[in-house]
Amino acid sequence: MIPRAAKTQRRTRIQEEKEEKILEAALDVFSAYGFRGATIDQIADAAGMSKPNLLYYFRTKEAIHRTLLDRMLFTWLEPLRAFDPEGNPESEIRSYIRRKLEMSRDFPRESRLFANEIIQGAPHIEDELRGPLRELVDEKAQVIRAWIKAGKIARCDPYHLIFSIWSTTQHYADFDVQVQAVLGDKSGEGRFEDAARFLETLFLRGLQVEKPGA
Amino acid sequence: MIPRAAKTQRRTRIQEEKEEKILEAALDVFSAYGFRGATIDQIADAAGMSKPNLLYYFRTKEAIHRTLLDRMLFTWLEPLRAFDPEGNPESEIRSYIRRKLEMSRDFPRESRLFANEIIQGAPHIEDELRGPLRELVDEKAQVIRAWIKAGKIARCDPYHLIFSIWSTTQHYADFDVQVQAVLGDKSGEGRFEDAARFLETLFLRGLQVEKPGA
DNA sequence: CGATAAATTGACCGATTGGTAAAAGCTTAC
DNA sequence: GTAAGCTTTTACCAATCGGTCAATTTATCG
């Protein structure tokens, strides 16, 4: 009857497939319209099934949204988790920027899902922001502070540094229409490398990571 | 009968007031939920009037949205228009950052209205993006390019420079919940100065505007 | 004042919203 | 096979959606 708690406790092949198909369709719709702007009918259409059938797998619209957000939040934080206190600042920052930029390129819908949620006040994930997210950022801010004290990078506010890396990289996913409107619609690979080069240069120079010269 | 085309051609005091009140309320609602997520009832409630009364002043939900977006787009571009080719790069960039940051502080709802629209594919303003916006950006990109050629700032892609200033500054309005979740909810003035100092330093150092020393 | 136009309202419309009930169709294990 | 449980569908629900209409109230002007 209820798929998520079937008597056998073991998920059917069909369950696995259909749930994935629903989440895939829902990602399209939620990322394009936000939670309130999205409708179950739209998601069901995109998933190629009837509305009651969809609601057989996820009991409410919110349940679908939650599942997507939970998945998203985890992978969204991966690059920051990979930030290594033992590594050298230049390459750590460089690869953090690159990873975030790759996520914008490879998972733009996930990025927009997240952006929609935050812009609209994060009503579904405020706890996660104030809990796990904040803790992780605090931890990495300490790492940056240590680098500053050791004279490895220029003095700066580590929190705003993290914010600026988030915003600049996510911009290419969330504001893609605007970027395309300004740059023209030529395909993406060259654009990606341009952005990567620009941001790496900006941040590394801005933090004076490179040897003092001239 | 129809207020926007009254026989007298002259707008009543009441029209002026009510339309402003509606737009004010609509800004709240649209910026919080996006176009599709917002409802006329919600806006009417927030404006303290009945739905038919609201529709007496704006014939459709889209008309309200359009009016807000048109107003917004104009003021949103003001700081970029003020970018002066004759000025010196350091102070121009510095004041551009500051102006954009002030807009995020003083008009966060307008910023979120715009962000919602762009994230959701800019269905209502794509023409404006490809037209006026693009032209203005092209023009200012030329200014930056000239500064580079004159050796006044470091070589970099001017478009991505503009994007990065947009994204970093708007971040404080659009992703405010996240910023507050990470930094704690202490009041804003100190935060604003911190952000301004960080961004100015990042960009000016990143562009090597300051005299080569050490 | 009275008259004319502007402003506001309650009642209502068809379409769409998120979600349910129940029965029919389909798989799977025995 | 057949029975049990999983999946899907049809029909439906109350609430809400954007928007209209006619009637009423209020403001304005001579």
XYZ file of C-alpha atoms (C1' of nucleotides) in Angstrom:
488
model
C 0.000 0.000 0.000
C 2.282 2.693 1.244
C 5.486 2.366 -0.732
C 7.830 4.073 1.682
C 6.925 1.656 4.450
C 5.970 -1.509 2.607
C 5.492 -4.650 4.622
C 8.531 -6.205 3.064
C 10.646 -3.169 4.026
C 12.378 -3.677 0.682
C 11.852 -1.219 -2.113
C 10.561 -2.544 -5.369
C 12.407 -1.990 -8.625
C 9.395 -0.038 -9.812
C 9.469 2.122 -6.721
C 13.111 2.910 -7.244
C 12.545 3.879 -10.861
C 9.381 5.884 -10.428
C 10.627 7.835 -7.426
C 13.717 8.769 -9.359
C 11.649 9.829 -12.322
C 9.429 11.958 -10.117
C 12.384 13.645 -8.447
C 13.955 14.329 -11.815
C 10.766 15.932 -13.075
C 10.215 17.811 -9.839
C 13.714 19.258 -10.011
C 12.839 20.753 -13.371
C 9.642 22.287 -12.124
C 10.679 23.460 -8.665
C 13.905 25.014 -9.935
C 11.963 26.917 -12.562
C 9.055 28.189 -10.464
C 9.927 27.870 -6.791
C 7.925 25.865 -4.305
C 4.676 27.800 -4.397
C 4.816 28.423 -8.112
C 5.201 24.731 -8.923
C 2.186 22.453 -9.196
C 1.809 18.728 -8.703
C 0.047 18.418 -12.045
C 3.043 19.977 -13.762
C 5.419 17.554 -12.063
C 3.185 14.601 -12.823
C 2.998 15.639 -16.471
C 6.763 16.007 -16.695
C 7.212 12.619 -15.064
C 4.748 11.057 -17.492
C 2.302 9.797 -14.904
C -1.057 10.698 -13.408
C -1.304 12.931 -10.362
C -2.743 10.277 -8.045
C -0.023 7.925 -9.176
C 2.620 10.460 -8.270
C 0.978 11.016 -4.905
C 1.219 7.294 -4.334
C 4.987 7.675 -4.133
C 5.182 11.037 -2.404
C 2.305 11.878 -0.133
C 2.554 15.639 -0.538
C 4.127 18.275 -2.720
C 6.241 19.255 0.224
C 7.621 15.733 0.595
C 9.039 15.861 -2.922
C 10.507 19.268 -2.305
C 12.073 18.203 0.969
C 13.697 15.158 -0.577
C 15.221 17.283 -3.316
C 16.481 19.900 -0.880
C 18.031 17.340 1.442
C 19.918 15.681 -1.391
C 20.939 19.052 -2.689
C 22.224 20.459 0.570
C 24.582 17.573 1.043
C 26.259 17.784 -2.336
C 26.165 21.569 -2.245
C 28.440 21.530 0.797
C 30.828 18.912 -0.563
C 33.334 21.366 -2.018
C 33.522 23.309 1.226
C 33.994 20.115 3.200
C 36.909 19.262 0.943
C 38.635 22.471 1.986
C 41.832 21.134 3.536
C 43.493 22.929 6.490
C 46.772 21.124 5.725
C 46.820 22.077 2.069
C 48.403 25.275 0.869
C 46.035 28.234 0.637
C 46.591 29.039 -2.998
C 45.708 25.621 -4.353
C 42.915 25.105 -1.826
C 41.185 28.320 -2.765
C 41.786 27.738 -6.432
C 40.294 24.277 -6.382
C 37.399 25.389 -4.200
C 36.484 28.012 -6.767
C 36.820 25.506 -9.553
C 34.685 22.910 -7.830
C 31.928 25.385 -7.089
C 32.040 26.577 -10.663
C 31.831 23.022 -11.939
C 28.764 22.483 -9.796
C 27.149 25.530 -11.366
C 27.917 24.135 -14.785
C 26.899 20.537 -14.098
C 23.975 21.038 -11.716
C 22.351 24.325 -12.576
C 18.865 23.129 -11.654
C 19.997 22.076 -8.219
C 21.601 25.464 -7.767
C 18.439 27.253 -8.792
C 16.326 25.054 -6.533
C 18.521 26.150 -3.664
C 18.546 29.785 -4.741
C 14.767 29.870 -5.011
C 14.467 28.473 -1.527
C 16.906 30.967 0.004
C 15.538 34.004 -1.794
C 12.055 33.135 -0.655
C 13.240 33.112 2.938
C 14.376 29.486 3.288
C 11.116 28.450 4.974
C 11.914 24.759 4.580
C 15.602 24.659 5.482
C 16.260 27.471 7.907
C 17.227 24.977 10.600
C 19.781 23.346 8.359
C 21.251 26.746 7.576
C 21.543 27.734 11.221
C 22.823 24.302 12.214
C 25.044 22.192 9.971
C 25.773 24.916 7.418
C 26.793 27.479 9.984
C 28.988 25.004 11.844
C 30.825 24.005 8.701
C 31.354 27.603 7.671
C 32.587 28.494 11.151
C 35.055 25.642 10.979
C 36.416 26.650 7.591
C 36.517 30.305 8.588
C 38.904 29.253 11.346
C 41.114 27.585 8.783
C 41.248 30.772 6.748
C 41.967 32.806 9.841
C 44.880 30.519 10.625
C 46.283 31.067 7.139
C 46.020 34.795 7.662
C 47.807 34.636 11.008
C 50.536 32.543 9.440
C 50.978 35.282 6.839
C 50.050 32.967 4.010
C 47.242 35.131 2.669
C 46.231 38.743 3.092
C 44.136 39.882 6.017
C 40.431 39.707 5.253
C 37.114 38.667 6.736
C 36.906 34.918 6.117
C 33.108 34.866 6.143
C 32.787 37.474 3.450
C 35.455 35.664 1.485
C 33.346 32.527 1.544
C 30.216 34.489 0.646
C 31.933 36.064 -2.322
C 33.099 32.711 -3.647
C 29.600 31.330 -3.263
C 27.956 34.237 -5.001
C 30.353 34.612 -7.904
C 30.333 30.934 -8.784
C 26.618 30.318 -8.319
C 25.868 33.373 -10.389
C 26.611 31.390 -13.537
C 23.890 28.878 -12.729
C 21.266 31.057 -11.053
C 21.534 34.064 -13.352
C 22.328 32.093 -16.474
C 19.653 33.850 -18.546
C 21.200 37.189 -17.751
C 24.712 35.983 -18.476
C 23.541 34.601 -21.811
C 21.656 37.786 -22.617
C 24.788 39.836 -22.076
C 27.403 37.525 -23.567
C 25.308 36.158 -26.380
C 24.305 32.557 -26.624
C 27.542 31.006 -27.825
C 28.045 27.618 -26.265
C 29.326 27.083 -22.774
C 32.763 25.489 -22.648
C 34.708 28.599 -23.530
C 32.560 30.620 -21.175
C 33.303 28.238 -18.332
C 37.042 28.519 -18.769
C 36.832 32.302 -19.044
C 34.905 32.523 -15.817
C 37.239 30.115 -14.049
C 40.309 32.023 -15.138
C 38.821 35.345 -14.151
C 37.684 34.238 -10.712
C 40.891 32.410 -9.864
C 42.924 35.449 -10.817
C 40.642 37.825 -8.953
C 40.683 35.884 -5.713
C 44.314 34.829 -5.733
C 45.503 38.328 -6.519
C 42.983 39.814 -4.173
C 44.318 37.658 -1.379
C 47.915 38.273 -2.394
C 48.625 34.573 -2.417
C 51.260 34.897 -5.091
C 54.797 35.826 -4.106
C 55.377 39.524 -3.591
C 57.181 40.712 -6.707
C 57.851 43.761 -8.848
C -14.470 54.079 -14.930
C -11.044 52.901 -15.952
C -8.611 54.840 -13.818
C -5.582 54.662 -16.062
C -7.477 56.326 -18.921
C -9.941 58.567 -17.140
C -11.866 61.090 -19.179
C -10.076 63.930 -17.486
C -6.684 62.369 -18.332
C -5.622 63.606 -14.909
C -4.931 61.125 -12.164
C -6.826 61.531 -8.965
C -5.120 61.889 -5.619
C -6.792 58.660 -4.587
C -5.495 56.902 -7.674
C -1.998 58.051 -6.938
C -2.188 56.861 -3.352
C -3.859 53.535 -3.953
C -1.678 52.561 -6.848
C 1.358 53.269 -4.729
C -0.063 51.236 -1.890
C -0.756 48.329 -4.208
C 2.729 48.400 -5.674
C 4.206 48.557 -2.208
C 2.214 45.518 -1.120
C 2.903 43.696 -4.375
C 6.614 44.227 -3.948
C 6.415 42.427 -0.637
C 4.530 39.499 -2.072
C 6.242 39.102 -5.452
C 9.723 39.395 -3.941
C 8.850 36.710 -1.430
C 7.150 34.179 -3.703
C 7.956 34.983 -7.314
C 5.362 35.736 -9.949
C 3.585 32.408 -10.041
C 3.780 31.870 -6.315
C 2.171 35.211 -5.531
C -1.600 35.628 -5.481
C -3.797 38.661 -6.034
C -5.660 37.957 -2.812
C -2.407 38.096 -0.891
C -1.484 41.418 -2.456
C -4.952 42.826 -1.876
C -4.792 41.746 1.763
C -1.381 43.318 2.230
C -2.622 46.518 0.601
C -5.677 46.554 2.846
C -8.275 46.458 0.122
C -10.619 44.034 -1.574
C -9.535 42.067 -4.614
C -11.992 43.708 -7.033
C -10.861 47.075 -5.750
C -7.266 46.210 -6.478
C -8.213 44.992 -9.940
C -9.879 48.346 -10.493
C -6.420 49.910 -10.483
C -4.445 47.155 -12.179
C -6.342 45.019 -14.606
C -4.211 41.908 -14.166
C -1.661 40.375 -11.871
C 0.843 40.663 -14.666
C 0.251 44.418 -14.985
C 1.310 44.939 -11.389
C 4.356 42.761 -11.880
C 5.363 44.546 -15.034
C 5.107 47.955 -13.437
C 7.323 46.850 -10.586
C 9.890 45.285 -12.897
C 10.060 48.331 -15.156
C 10.661 50.644 -12.226
C 13.177 48.257 -10.796
C 15.187 47.764 -13.956
C 15.748 51.459 -14.297
C 17.094 52.076 -10.813
C 18.949 48.777 -10.850
C 21.068 50.035 -13.727
C 21.673 53.494 -12.282
C 24.989 52.651 -10.621
C 26.365 51.134 -13.810
C 25.259 54.168 -15.807
C 27.162 56.351 -13.372
C 30.348 54.485 -14.255
C 32.508 57.297 -15.630
C 35.039 56.675 -18.439
C 36.863 59.862 -17.497
C 37.152 59.011 -13.819
C 40.077 57.076 -12.463
C 39.561 53.319 -12.332
C 40.202 52.853 -8.644
C 37.608 55.301 -7.412
C 35.123 54.344 -10.146
C 35.236 50.687 -9.245
C 35.221 51.436 -5.554
C 32.160 53.632 -5.770
C 30.399 51.238 -8.111
C 30.788 48.465 -5.561
C 29.605 50.751 -2.800
C 26.552 51.904 -4.712
C 25.512 48.381 -5.586
C 25.997 47.351 -1.992
C 23.902 50.264 -0.800
C 21.148 49.196 -3.144
C 21.232 45.722 -1.633
C 20.933 47.253 1.808
C 18.274 49.826 0.992
C 16.191 47.945 -1.557
C 16.431 44.252 -0.748
C 12.891 43.512 -1.914
C 13.550 45.072 -5.292
C 16.685 42.985 -5.581
C 14.810 39.806 -4.739
C 12.033 40.663 -7.166
C 14.649 40.900 -9.876
C 16.469 37.771 -8.723
C 13.256 35.761 -8.702
C 12.514 36.882 -12.224
C 15.977 36.016 -13.538
C 16.246 32.662 -11.793
C 12.904 31.643 -13.180
C 14.133 32.351 -16.684
C 13.266 36.054 -17.011
C 10.050 35.300 -18.923
C 8.821 38.886 -18.548
C 11.999 40.861 -19.193
C 14.148 38.831 -21.537
C 13.873 41.513 -24.211
C 15.083 44.192 -21.831
C 18.031 42.007 -20.893
C 19.023 41.377 -24.498
C 18.431 44.997 -25.457
C 19.114 47.910 -23.111
C 20.957 45.889 -20.466
C 23.304 44.266 -22.918
C 24.041 47.544 -24.669
C 24.893 49.280 -21.440
C 27.129 46.458 -20.316
C 28.866 46.385 -23.693
C 29.513 50.089 -23.418
C 30.978 49.867 -19.934
C 33.001 46.804 -20.846
C 34.684 48.964 -23.459
C 35.549 51.493 -20.785
C 37.164 48.786 -18.694
C 39.018 47.462 -21.698
C 40.392 50.932 -22.330
C 41.635 51.118 -18.759
C 43.375 47.804 -19.236
C 45.036 48.907 -22.449
C 46.209 52.080 -20.732
C 47.813 49.914 -18.083
C 45.635 51.368 -15.364
C 44.266 48.050 -14.151
C 45.291 44.444 -14.576
C 44.274 42.448 -17.620
C 40.962 40.676 -17.088
C 37.681 39.889 -18.803
C 35.527 42.990 -18.266
C 32.255 41.084 -18.545
C 33.152 38.634 -15.837
C 34.373 41.522 -13.734
C 30.957 43.144 -13.969
C 29.232 39.829 -13.254
C 31.315 39.308 -10.154
C 30.499 42.756 -8.805
C 26.828 42.166 -9.439
C 26.802 38.784 -7.769
C 28.844 39.640 -4.710
C 26.890 42.761 -3.897
C 23.430 41.401 -4.626
C 24.215 38.350 -2.551
C 23.629 40.386 0.600
C 20.061 41.151 -0.428
C 19.058 37.973 -2.230
C 20.670 35.486 0.128
C 20.130 37.527 3.256
C 18.609 34.619 5.200
C 21.689 32.553 4.569
C 24.027 35.380 5.493
C 22.113 35.914 8.706
C 22.062 32.202 9.453
C 25.846 32.040 9.155
C 26.809 35.341 10.765
C 24.107 35.381 13.413
C 21.397 37.963 13.491
C 23.310 40.914 14.878
C 22.124 44.114 13.295
C 23.141 45.297 9.885
C 25.266 48.420 9.947
C 28.470 46.737 11.047
C 27.836 43.958 8.586
C 27.425 46.418 5.760
C 30.746 48.105 6.461
C 32.485 44.739 6.798
C 31.154 43.615 3.448
C 32.032 46.904 1.781
C 35.576 46.847 3.120
C 36.075 43.241 2.081
C 34.747 43.666 -1.434
C 36.615 46.897 -2.106
C 39.851 45.315 -0.978
C 39.246 42.142 -2.936
C 38.488 43.890 -6.203
C 41.052 46.654 -5.978
C 43.810 44.256 -5.035
C 42.550 41.723 -7.527
C 42.807 44.320 -10.248
C 46.109 45.627 -8.960
C 44.811 49.150 -8.923
C 47.001 50.176 -6.035
C 50.554 51.230 -6.743
C 53.004 48.349 -7.122
C 54.969 48.222 -3.874
C 57.128 45.912 -1.744
C -27.468 71.546 -2.599
C -27.651 68.180 -6.768
C -25.457 65.704 -10.383
C -21.845 63.273 -12.336
C -17.934 60.560 -12.125
C -14.884 57.794 -9.265
C -14.251 54.275 -5.866
C -15.636 50.174 -3.470
C -18.123 46.081 -2.514
C -20.338 41.300 -2.370
C -21.675 37.812 -5.163
C -20.172 35.099 -8.496
C -17.594 32.594 -12.569
C -14.974 28.727 -14.644
C -10.442 26.834 -14.075
C -6.968 25.047 -11.266
C -5.109 23.958 -6.819
C -3.446 19.979 -3.448
C -5.167 15.861 -2.176
C -8.531 11.501 -1.398
C -11.451 7.095 -2.135
C -12.166 3.144 -4.078
C -11.872 0.014 -7.384
C -9.478 -2.014 -11.215
C -5.111 -3.797 -13.207
C -0.696 -5.756 -12.645
C 3.512 -8.470 -10.393
C 5.347 -11.493 -7.778
C 6.090 -15.530 -4.850
C 4.378 -19.858 -3.910
C -2.276 -21.625 -11.478
C -3.782 -18.386 -7.556
C -3.675 -15.396 -3.915
C -1.530 -11.492 -1.846
C 0.203 -7.277 -2.304
C 1.853 -3.575 -5.388
C 0.593 -0.216 -8.891
C -2.426 2.643 -11.569
C -6.607 4.860 -12.795
C -11.191 7.144 -12.720
C -13.965 9.953 -10.314
C -14.172 13.175 -7.098
C -13.509 16.744 -3.183
C -13.247 21.395 -0.923
C -10.381 25.326 -1.363
C -8.252 28.671 -3.977
C -6.927 30.716 -8.330
C -7.371 35.043 -11.595
C -10.876 37.777 -12.924
C -15.913 39.791 -13.935
C -20.283 42.070 -12.951
C -23.781 44.860 -11.248
C -24.946 47.470 -7.667
C -23.727 50.598 -4.068
C -21.111 54.047 -1.748
C -18.163 57.954 -1.796
C -15.777 62.006 -3.557
C -15.767 65.987 -6.589
C -17.417 69.998 -8.785
C -20.629 73.592 -10.186
